[in-house]
Amino acid sequence: MATVKIDGQELAYTDNGDSERVIVLMHGWGCSSATLLSIEKVALEAGYRVINIDFPGFGLSPEPAGVWGVEEYTSLMEKFLDTLGIVRPVLLGHSFGGRVGILLSSRREVSKLVLVDAAGVKPKRSLKYHLKVGWFKFCKRVVNAVMSKEAAARVIDRMRSSRGSSDYAAASPVMRMILSKVVNEDLCDVMPLIKAPTLLIWGSNDTATPVADAMKMEKLIPDAGLVTFDGCGHYSFLDNPTGFSRVLTSFLNS
């Protein structure tokens, strides 16, 4: 695992293969470069140089110093590509990595884009969700009013952990704030700016980023095509490795 420091932020990554064709793999939230090792193997066998990164706050990359959004992660990736002298790579992003792939390819030339069960469409919230958020805000105001600042912070953090997602509960305080920020960022407005051929690969049973999101992306990205795997979930590349390998290899070599 290699490391590079960019604007004070250390970024860990692997760099395998010696082809002139380069693919950059970007993992999802709560994961690391290790999660995408099966995809790395497929890309290497397809004749690519494969760069597999650990986003800041995951794997061997330290957390950011502040509360980052998709913009900060994308800016770091742009500088990372410049540092390594990589031009027009293929980008592959799973889940949260898809957010970075969407924004990056909307403003920089890439040869191809692969979005795997990707985030980027702001989720529609139910009435139950809004009631839950409203109740939490009310409780937060009460706790802040009757407790010291330190005690209130501890109680509020426990409330968030018990009511939030498993990703939220497992994250550090800084990464929790980052998660709260990025999940509410909608990238639909930049999708029409993507000029690269784009492959969308989805699990039909994905509940984290439903197929409806993929269908919206397919409409908004000018040169996009969608492939779905029946019965697969948010990690379609692990649920159907054979089918995924065939589809990805065909796209990379087309």
Short mmCIF file of C-alpha atoms in Angstrom, two decimals, residues 40-245:
data_model
loop_
_atom_site.label_atom_id
_atom_site.label_comp_id
_atom_site.label_asym_id
_atom_site.label_seq_id
_atom_site.Cartn_x
_atom_site.Cartn_y
_atom_site.Cartn_z
CA GLU A 40 -9.42 -5.05 -9.24
CA LYS A 41 -8.74 -8.63 -10.34
CA VAL A 42 -11.24 -8.33 -13.22
CA ALA A 43 -9.67 -5.06 -14.39
CA LEU A 44 -6.14 -6.45 -14.23
CA GLU A 45 -7.20 -9.46 -16.29
CA ALA A 46 -8.74 -7.05 -18.80
CA GLY A 47 -5.31 -5.47 -19.27
CA TYR A 48 -5.60 -2.34 -17.13
CA ARG A 49 -3.36 -0.62 -14.63
CA VAL A 50 -5.54 -0.50 -11.51
CA ILE A 51 -5.39 2.19 -8.84
CA ASN A 52 -7.48 1.30 -5.81
CA ILE A 53 -7.82 4.05 -3.19
CA ASP A 54 -8.77 4.37 0.46
CA PHE A 55 -10.84 7.53 0.83
CA PRO A 56 -9.88 9.75 3.80
CA GLY A 57 -11.50 8.29 6.90
CA PHE A 58 -11.46 4.72 5.58
CA GLY A 59 -8.94 1.92 5.34
CA LEU A 60 -5.43 3.25 5.91
CA SER A 61 -6.21 6.88 5.05
CA PRO A 62 -6.59 9.19 8.07
CA GLU A 63 -9.79 11.15 8.59
CA PRO A 64 -10.07 14.65 7.09
CA ALA A 65 -9.31 17.52 9.44
CA GLY A 66 -12.74 19.05 8.81
CA VAL A 67 -16.26 18.14 7.75
CA TRP A 68 -15.86 17.30 4.07
CA GLY A 69 -18.53 17.02 1.44
CA VAL A 70 -18.45 15.43 -2.01
CA GLU A 71 -16.67 18.52 -3.33
CA GLU A 72 -13.69 18.09 -1.00
CA TYR A 73 -13.36 14.38 -1.74
CA THR A 74 -13.58 15.08 -5.47
CA SER A 75 -11.04 17.90 -5.32
CA LEU A 76 -8.62 15.58 -3.53
CA MET A 77 -9.08 12.95 -6.25
CA GLU A 78 -8.40 15.54 -8.97
CA LYS A 79 -5.15 16.53 -7.27
CA PHE A 80 -4.30 12.87 -6.75
CA LEU A 81 -4.68 12.13 -10.47
CA ASP A 82 -2.53 15.17 -11.30
CA THR A 83 0.13 14.07 -8.81
CA LEU A 84 0.35 10.63 -10.44
CA GLY A 85 0.20 12.15 -13.94
CA ILE A 86 -2.95 10.20 -14.86
CA VAL A 87 -4.94 11.53 -17.81
CA ARG A 88 -8.35 10.30 -19.01
CA PRO A 89 -8.68 7.28 -16.73
CA VAL A 90 -11.66 4.99 -16.41
CA LEU A 91 -13.43 5.78 -13.13
CA LEU A 92 -15.35 3.13 -11.21
CA GLY A 93 -17.28 4.11 -8.12
CA HIS A 94 -19.37 1.94 -5.82
CA SER A 95 -22.00 3.58 -3.60
CA PHE A 96 -20.35 6.70 -2.09
CA GLY A 97 -17.49 6.31 -4.57
CA GLY A 98 -20.09 6.82 -7.28
CA ARG A 99 -20.77 10.31 -5.93
CA VAL A 100 -17.14 11.23 -6.44
CA GLY A 101 -17.13 9.58 -9.86
CA ILE A 102 -20.17 11.55 -10.97
CA LEU A 103 -18.84 14.93 -9.88
CA LEU A 104 -15.32 14.26 -11.12
CA SER A 105 -16.40 13.09 -14.57
CA SER A 106 -18.79 16.04 -14.91
CA ARG A 107 -15.89 18.50 -14.93
CA ARG A 108 -12.85 16.50 -16.07
CA GLU A 109 -12.34 14.36 -19.15
CA VAL A 110 -12.38 10.64 -18.40
CA SER A 111 -12.42 7.82 -20.93
CA LYS A 112 -15.26 5.87 -19.28
CA LEU A 113 -17.35 5.91 -16.12
CA VAL A 114 -18.69 2.87 -14.26
CA LEU A 115 -21.25 3.43 -11.52
CA VAL A 116 -21.97 0.38 -9.35
CA ASP A 117 -25.01 0.67 -7.06
CA ALA A 118 -23.97 4.30 -6.85
CA ALA A 119 -25.22 7.13 -4.68
CA GLY A 120 -25.86 10.60 -6.08
CA VAL A 121 -29.64 10.95 -6.17
CA LYS A 122 -30.99 12.54 -3.00
CA PRO A 123 -33.34 10.02 -1.38
CA LYS A 124 -37.02 10.80 -1.09
CA ARG A 125 -37.97 11.07 2.57
CA SER A 126 -41.20 9.69 4.00
CA LEU A 127 -43.48 11.44 6.48
CA LYS A 128 -42.24 9.00 9.12
CA TYR A 129 -38.67 10.14 8.46
CA HIS A 130 -39.56 13.84 8.80
CA LEU A 131 -41.47 13.15 12.03
CA LYS A 132 -38.47 11.25 13.36
CA VAL A 133 -36.13 14.14 12.52
CA GLY A 134 -38.53 16.66 14.07
CA TRP A 135 -38.73 14.65 17.30
CA PHE A 136 -34.94 14.38 17.47
CA LYS A 137 -34.53 18.15 17.04
CA PHE A 138 -37.06 18.76 19.81
CA CYS A 139 -35.26 16.37 22.18
CA LYS A 140 -31.95 17.99 21.28
CA ARG A 141 -33.25 21.43 22.26
CA VAL A 142 -34.56 20.08 25.58
CA VAL A 143 -31.28 18.32 26.40
CA ASN A 144 -29.24 21.42 25.58
CA ALA A 145 -31.49 23.51 27.81
CA VAL A 146 -31.27 21.36 30.93
CA MET A 147 -27.76 19.90 30.79
CA SER A 148 -24.21 21.16 30.65
CA LYS A 149 -22.62 21.42 27.21
CA GLU A 150 -20.46 18.33 27.73
CA ALA A 151 -23.25 16.17 29.16
CA ALA A 152 -25.69 17.27 26.46
CA ALA A 153 -23.17 16.36 23.75
CA ARG A 154 -22.81 12.84 25.17
CA VAL A 155 -26.58 12.31 25.38
CA ILE A 156 -27.18 13.66 21.86
CA ASP A 157 -24.45 11.43 20.46
CA ARG A 158 -26.06 8.37 22.08
CA MET A 159 -29.43 9.41 20.65
CA ARG A 160 -27.96 9.71 17.16
CA SER A 161 -26.21 6.35 17.45
CA SER A 162 -29.35 4.52 18.57
CA ARG A 163 -31.59 6.06 15.91
CA GLY A 164 -29.20 6.34 12.97
CA SER A 165 -28.08 3.81 10.38
CA SER A 166 -25.45 1.18 11.06
CA ASP A 167 -22.99 3.29 9.01
CA TYR A 168 -23.71 6.25 11.26
CA ALA A 169 -23.39 4.22 14.47
CA ALA A 170 -20.03 2.78 13.38
CA ALA A 171 -18.53 6.13 12.38
CA SER A 172 -16.40 8.50 14.45
CA PRO A 173 -17.84 11.93 15.38
CA VAL A 174 -16.14 13.62 12.39
CA MET A 175 -17.19 10.92 9.93
CA ARG A 176 -20.75 11.06 11.27
CA MET A 177 -20.91 14.75 10.39
CA ILE A 178 -19.46 14.01 6.96
CA LEU A 179 -22.01 11.23 6.39
CA SER A 180 -24.88 13.53 7.38
CA LYS A 181 -23.59 16.07 4.88
CA VAL A 182 -22.92 13.84 1.87
CA VAL A 183 -26.13 11.80 1.99
CA ASN A 184 -28.13 14.97 1.44
CA GLU A 185 -26.14 16.14 -1.59
CA ASP A 186 -28.02 15.73 -4.86
CA LEU A 187 -25.82 15.44 -7.96
CA CYS A 188 -28.58 15.23 -10.57
CA ASP A 189 -27.79 18.73 -11.84
CA VAL A 190 -24.25 17.75 -12.93
CA MET A 191 -25.13 14.39 -14.50
CA PRO A 192 -26.01 15.90 -17.92
CA LEU A 193 -22.46 17.33 -18.05
CA ILE A 194 -20.88 13.86 -18.15
CA LYS A 195 -19.56 13.22 -21.65
CA ALA A 196 -17.92 9.83 -21.09
CA PRO A 197 -19.63 6.54 -21.98
CA THR A 198 -21.19 5.41 -18.71
CA LEU A 199 -22.11 1.94 -17.51
CA LEU A 200 -24.57 1.60 -14.63
CA ILE A 201 -24.49 -1.79 -12.85
CA TRP A 202 -27.16 -2.40 -10.24
CA GLY A 203 -28.68 -5.06 -8.04
CA SER A 204 -32.43 -5.28 -8.50
CA ASN A 205 -32.91 -5.66 -4.72
CA ASP A 206 -30.67 -2.75 -3.75
CA THR A 207 -32.39 -0.89 -0.90
CA ALA A 208 -29.56 1.56 -0.11
CA THR A 209 -29.54 3.05 -3.62
CA PRO A 210 -32.64 1.65 -5.34
CA VAL A 211 -32.89 0.85 -9.04
CA ALA A 212 -35.10 3.93 -9.42
CA ASP A 213 -31.95 5.98 -8.79
CA ALA A 214 -30.15 4.11 -11.57
CA MET A 215 -33.01 4.71 -13.98
CA LYS A 216 -32.90 8.43 -13.20
CA MET A 217 -29.14 8.50 -13.79
CA GLU A 218 -29.58 6.66 -17.08
CA LYS A 219 -31.95 9.39 -18.27
CA LEU A 220 -29.76 12.28 -17.08
CA ILE A 221 -26.34 11.04 -18.26
CA PRO A 222 -26.23 11.45 -22.06
CA ASP A 223 -24.34 8.25 -22.96
CA ALA A 224 -25.42 5.84 -20.24
CA GLY A 225 -26.63 2.24 -20.21
CA LEU A 226 -28.03 0.24 -17.31
CA VAL A 227 -27.48 -3.43 -16.48
CA THR A 228 -29.36 -4.95 -13.53
CA PHE A 229 -28.76 -8.26 -11.80
CA ASP A 230 -31.89 -9.95 -10.50
CA GLY A 231 -31.90 -10.86 -6.83
CA CYS A 232 -28.75 -8.88 -6.05
CA GLY A 233 -28.41 -6.14 -3.46
CA HIS A 234 -26.20 -3.12 -2.85
CA TYR A 235 -23.04 -5.15 -3.47
CA SER A 236 -24.02 -6.55 -6.86
CA PHE A 237 -20.38 -7.27 -7.73
CA LEU A 238 -20.18 -9.66 -4.77
CA ASP A 239 -23.68 -11.13 -5.19
CA ASN A 240 -23.12 -12.03 -8.85
CA PRO A 241 -19.35 -12.00 -9.46
CA THR A 242 -19.51 -13.98 -12.71
CA GLY A 243 -22.13 -11.80 -14.34
CA PHE A 244 -20.45 -8.65 -13.07
CA SER A 245 -17.08 -9.74 -14.45
#
